[in-house]
Amino acid sequence: MLKLISSSCIHRLNPAAVPVLRPASDSASPLLRVLNSLGGLSRSNRYLGGRLFFCSESESGDGPDHVVDAEAKAAEETPSKAASSAIVSTYPRPEDYLTVLALPLQHRPLFPGFYMPIFVKDPKLLAALQESRDRQAPYAGAFLLKDEPDSDPNVVSSSDTEKSVYDLKGKELFNRLHEVGTLAQISSIHGDQVILIGHRRLRITEMVSEDPLTVKVDHLKDKAYNKDDDIIKATSFEVISTLRDVLKTSSLWRDHVATYSKHIGDFTYPRLADFGAAISGANKLQCQQVLEELDVYKRLKLTLELVKKEMEISKIQETIAKAIEEKISGEQRRYLLNEQLKAIKKELGLETDDKTALTGKFRERIEPKREKCPPHVLQVIDEELTKLQLLEASSSEFSVTRNYLDWLTALPWGEYSDENFHVTRAQKILDEDHYGLTDVKERILEFIAVGKLRGTSQGKIICLSGPPGVGKTSIGRSIARALNRKFFRFSVGGLADVAEIKGHRRTYIGAMPGKMVQCLKNVGTANPLVLIDEIDKLGKGHAGDPASALLELLDPEQNANFLDHYLDVPIDLSKVLFVCTANVVEMIPNPLLDRMEVVTIAGYIADEKMHIARDYLEKTTREACGIKPEQVEVTDAALLALIENYCRESGVRNLQKHIEKIYRKIALQLVRQVETNDDAIEPKKAEEFFDEMGTTTIQKGNPVLIESGNSEHTNENAKLDEMETNPPADQSLRVDNKSTDMEVTKEEEDKETESKTVEKVLIDKSNLDDFVGKPVFHAERIYDQTPAGVVMGLAWTAMGGSTLYIETKFVEEGDGKGALHITGQLGDVMKESAQLAHTIARDILREKEPENTFFANTKIHLHVPAGATPKDGPSAGCTMTTSMLSLALKKPVKKDLAMTGEVTLTGKILPIGGVKEKTIAARRSEVKTIIFPSANKRDFDELAPNVKEGLEVHFVDDYMQIFDLAFGDEKSHNAEK
């Protein structure tokens, strides 16, 4: 190969006449033939790699002078060929440009004969480049940008990569440029992208103008060299040899060589050096060193070092690729061996897929519970594990058995949480969470006391009944906390599928155990507290009757062996404490109700609601809204008005919603107050500050001035920006003086902020409407003194209880026209009570006033307001009778009197329900005297003292006693005050 190189003349052909690489049979360059033969180059490949590309023809002038002259001459003699090339021949020639625009290059220098795209962000520089191109002078100087002082050129930080080189201007940019660069032709401009083609080396001599940066340059030529020098030949041959080795491993290099050799023309020693340095992966400083070297031999040596280093990198790359390939092939080999091992074990019956590992997992899970686990359950688990070994993993039975074993081994067999039987602690916890509810708390404490004496607690079924919002569900949580039991809640409202309780059969796809089995798995203990919510709203559908399915779950005699359809093994639920909740006990089926111990929560009176609102609801809501106690005050009168006029129901859920509504509006009011104060102060200070500076005057309403927190910092930045644009003569003095003034202003502002306090929000009865709107409920009492024919009764409602007026009016009078007309959305029972009352009233009137023929000759109309509300029940019988007698006698009943009781045809008074609710309703209407049946005396005695306070209660068992009390008889029967 050396002989081949020595017998040829490298630059004997005119490059302008040979635009592409010639075949080996032509008199092309020996170096080019060597690269072509060694690299297997293809003329059809065009590759633009990285940031460096290749021009179609080089007029670099880096070779000897006669080469440059030959190129110029060829360009003049063959204008048609020059016009077809990428570089358009222009006049004057490139070497005539002694003043050029300076383009900074950030990443790598541009070598002669190469393309490079750059992005120009500076509009002035871009316009200057476009103007130069339009003037048929499309040349500029491309110079590499020096690194910042004290920075490592080999370390690239994110700030360096994101920073634009065109942030540098004028002299600062001139000082950062390397002296030696490349004269570049502006090939094309697309937007802010400029395509440059390197021609020849330049050296900066001085700066001409700053914006855009224009410099004077000297055109550099390579030093003269002897092309027949053996050392130069040997060095170039070593470069080619190294390139050949790299070409074997890197297809990227082959594409570089193919594209370059196709467009470069003749391959001279200087161009070989530039080519090796340009396509190497060396850093920009090493490439700049090659660009600055004018000695061809030294440049070849530098390029040889770079390609040798590239060869070492290629070897490392090949080693890494080989290691990764071996790793991948090793993993494939291991996979094949594992598959073969599985097949061998399967043939020998040693293992079937992963069933051994799965079985081991189940055995490991059940092992700690084996001593506590019932024997019949252990037997089923062992049988299923044996069955699992015999099943194929692809069969459907395999997945069913696996899921079954997963549930069986996950249940807490014999694992119980340690209960706390400390009665005082339980009392404290219950009082912390709930106010009142003495009956419920006593029942829970009794349960704990029995458990402490026995040493163990047996599960009971407690049913908490009461209207919505009285805290039934939260009581269940408090009981669990007091007993130190795990808590699990599931609602059965609307439940119509028995499988939700008893589980599905395992034969069904997607079968699951019932709620109780899921509960035990979730809580991890066999003695949790299970809250069954809304048990009175159980549904009944085509999938069975869930209420009947609950019998086995809630029956203390049966739940010790509860059988779930999915597990199909008995489960002991006797240690589980069941707490059920219901709104209406009558909706619960009797067989299910018989298994429960009902604890009634009648609701809260106004006093209890006041305590709950103060001690629980208000505190929680205030913290949730981020309001401090000293910022707001809600008076007792406001809370009482809220309870009586907006939240009259038995529960406190609606009361909590109204309190939350009040505090949300308070929060909005406080925030608006603070922002209004800030907006009133900050713009004024900013205006004064800018006026004193004398630089500009800020108009009111500028959004910059409404920022809170850093207003003065913002003003200072605006001031400095303004001073940079128009710097005053005494800038430093004014800034120093102003900074002192700013410190004084900030101190004054801090003092003013500290002295400024937000006004306290007061919620009173007078302004309660502004927060919650107009009252929902009005006074139930329609009459201060009921007229003749009108009597106040007491009724139970889902909201706790209310007063009920019975009104009777005569329609017409005449012989034999006695009749009764009834209105008011009354139910069948209440209609019958009205007929019954009419008969009793006629009998009593005949006895009291035999000559009075009112009922015989008068048609009367009985109405029960409100007319749109359905009403039913027998407890209004005595009230209807009294109303008719009052009309017949034309005598009103005693003032502030209310009564309730079912009356029989003989005048006996039968007991009623809802004593507490009716008593609360009477107190709310300011009733002083109440008449109850004698049988309800026991219920009234159990009421709290605050409920009975201030009431005169009479207990009667015959209607004549009511007659005496209602119509002014001074006799008192069984009265309690």
GROMACS .gro file of C-alpha atoms in nm, residues 47-60 62 86-87 105 108-118 140 142 182-187 194-201 243 252-253 255-261 263-264 267-268 270-280 287 290-291 299 303:
model
   75
   47TYR     CA    1  -2.569   1.069   0.566
   48LEU     CA    2  -2.582   1.386   0.763
   49GLY     CA    3  -2.445   1.290   1.105
   50GLY     CA    4  -2.448   1.502   1.418
   51ARG     CA    5  -2.392   1.872   1.359
   52LEU     CA    6  -2.126   1.832   1.085
   53PHE     CA    7  -2.215   1.772   0.720
   54PHE     CA    8  -2.017   1.764   0.397
   55CYS     CA    9  -2.007   2.015   0.115
   56SER     CA   10  -2.024   1.912  -0.249
   57GLU     CA   11  -1.690   2.064  -0.334
   58SER     CA   12  -1.401   2.213  -0.138
   59GLU     CA   13  -1.234   2.537  -0.222
   60SER     CA   14  -1.062   2.538   0.111
   62ASP     CA   15  -0.565   2.459   0.267
   86ALA     CA   16  -2.330   2.375  -0.383
   87ILE     CA   17  -2.083   2.665  -0.362
  105LEU     CA   18  -2.002   2.827   1.757
  108ARG     CA   19  -1.751   2.226   1.775
  109PRO     CA   20  -1.544   2.425   1.524
  110LEU     CA   21  -1.632   2.422   1.154
  111PHE     CA   22  -1.371   2.252   0.934
  112PRO     CA   23  -1.315   2.345   0.569
  113GLY     CA   24  -1.523   2.128   0.341
  114PHE     CA   25  -1.799   2.056   0.595
  115TYR     CA   26  -2.159   2.171   0.639
  116MET     CA   27  -2.288   2.295   0.975
  117PRO     CA   28  -2.638   2.418   1.068
  118ILE     CA   29  -2.655   2.685   1.340
  140ALA     CA   30  -1.911   3.509   0.740
  142ALA     CA   31  -1.735   3.101   1.221
  182THR     CA   32  -1.325   2.931   0.936
  183LEU     CA   33  -1.455   3.140   0.651
  184ALA     CA   34  -1.804   3.004   0.598
  185GLN     CA   35  -2.037   3.044   0.304
  186ILE     CA   36  -2.401   3.111   0.393
  187SER     CA   37  -2.568   2.834   0.196
  194VAL     CA   38  -2.848   2.913   0.890
  195ILE     CA   39  -2.656   2.649   0.691
  196LEU     CA   40  -2.282   2.721   0.677
  197ILE     CA   41  -2.018   2.565   0.448
  198GLY     CA   42  -1.654   2.587   0.560
  199HIS     CA   43  -1.398   2.720   0.309
  200ARG     CA   44  -1.067   2.828   0.460
  201ARG     CA   45  -0.900   2.915   0.787
  243LEU     CA   46  -0.972   0.456   0.982
  252LEU     CA   47  -2.160   0.545   1.123
  253TRP     CA   48  -1.801   0.604   1.016
  255ASP     CA   49  -2.144   0.655   0.609
  256HIS     CA   50  -1.923   0.955   0.694
  257VAL     CA   51  -1.647   0.837   0.460
  258ALA     CA   52  -1.891   0.751   0.182
  259THR     CA   53  -2.059   1.090   0.189
  260TYR     CA   54  -1.736   1.287   0.225
  261SER     CA   55  -1.544   1.101  -0.047
  263HIS     CA   56  -1.838   1.522  -0.253
  264ILE     CA   57  -1.486   1.624  -0.150
  267PHE     CA   58  -0.816   1.369  -0.117
  268THR     CA   59  -0.500   1.562  -0.008
  270PRO     CA   60  -0.443   1.847   0.470
  271ARG     CA   61  -0.795   1.737   0.384
  272LEU     CA   62  -0.729   1.392   0.527
  273ALA     CA   63  -0.624   1.555   0.855
  274ASP     CA   64  -0.934   1.776   0.860
  275PHE     CA   65  -1.158   1.483   0.774
  276GLY     CA   66  -1.026   1.264   1.058
  277ALA     CA   67  -1.057   1.541   1.315
  278ALA     CA   68  -1.402   1.653   1.198
  279ILE     CA   69  -1.573   1.315   1.219
  280SER     CA   70  -1.401   1.202   1.540
  287CYS     CA   71  -1.069   1.986   1.732
  290VAL     CA   72  -0.629   2.072   1.480
  291LEU     CA   73  -0.798   2.371   1.312
  299ARG     CA   74  -0.193   1.832   1.195
  303THR     CA   75  -0.558   1.375   1.382
   0.00000   0.00000   0.00000
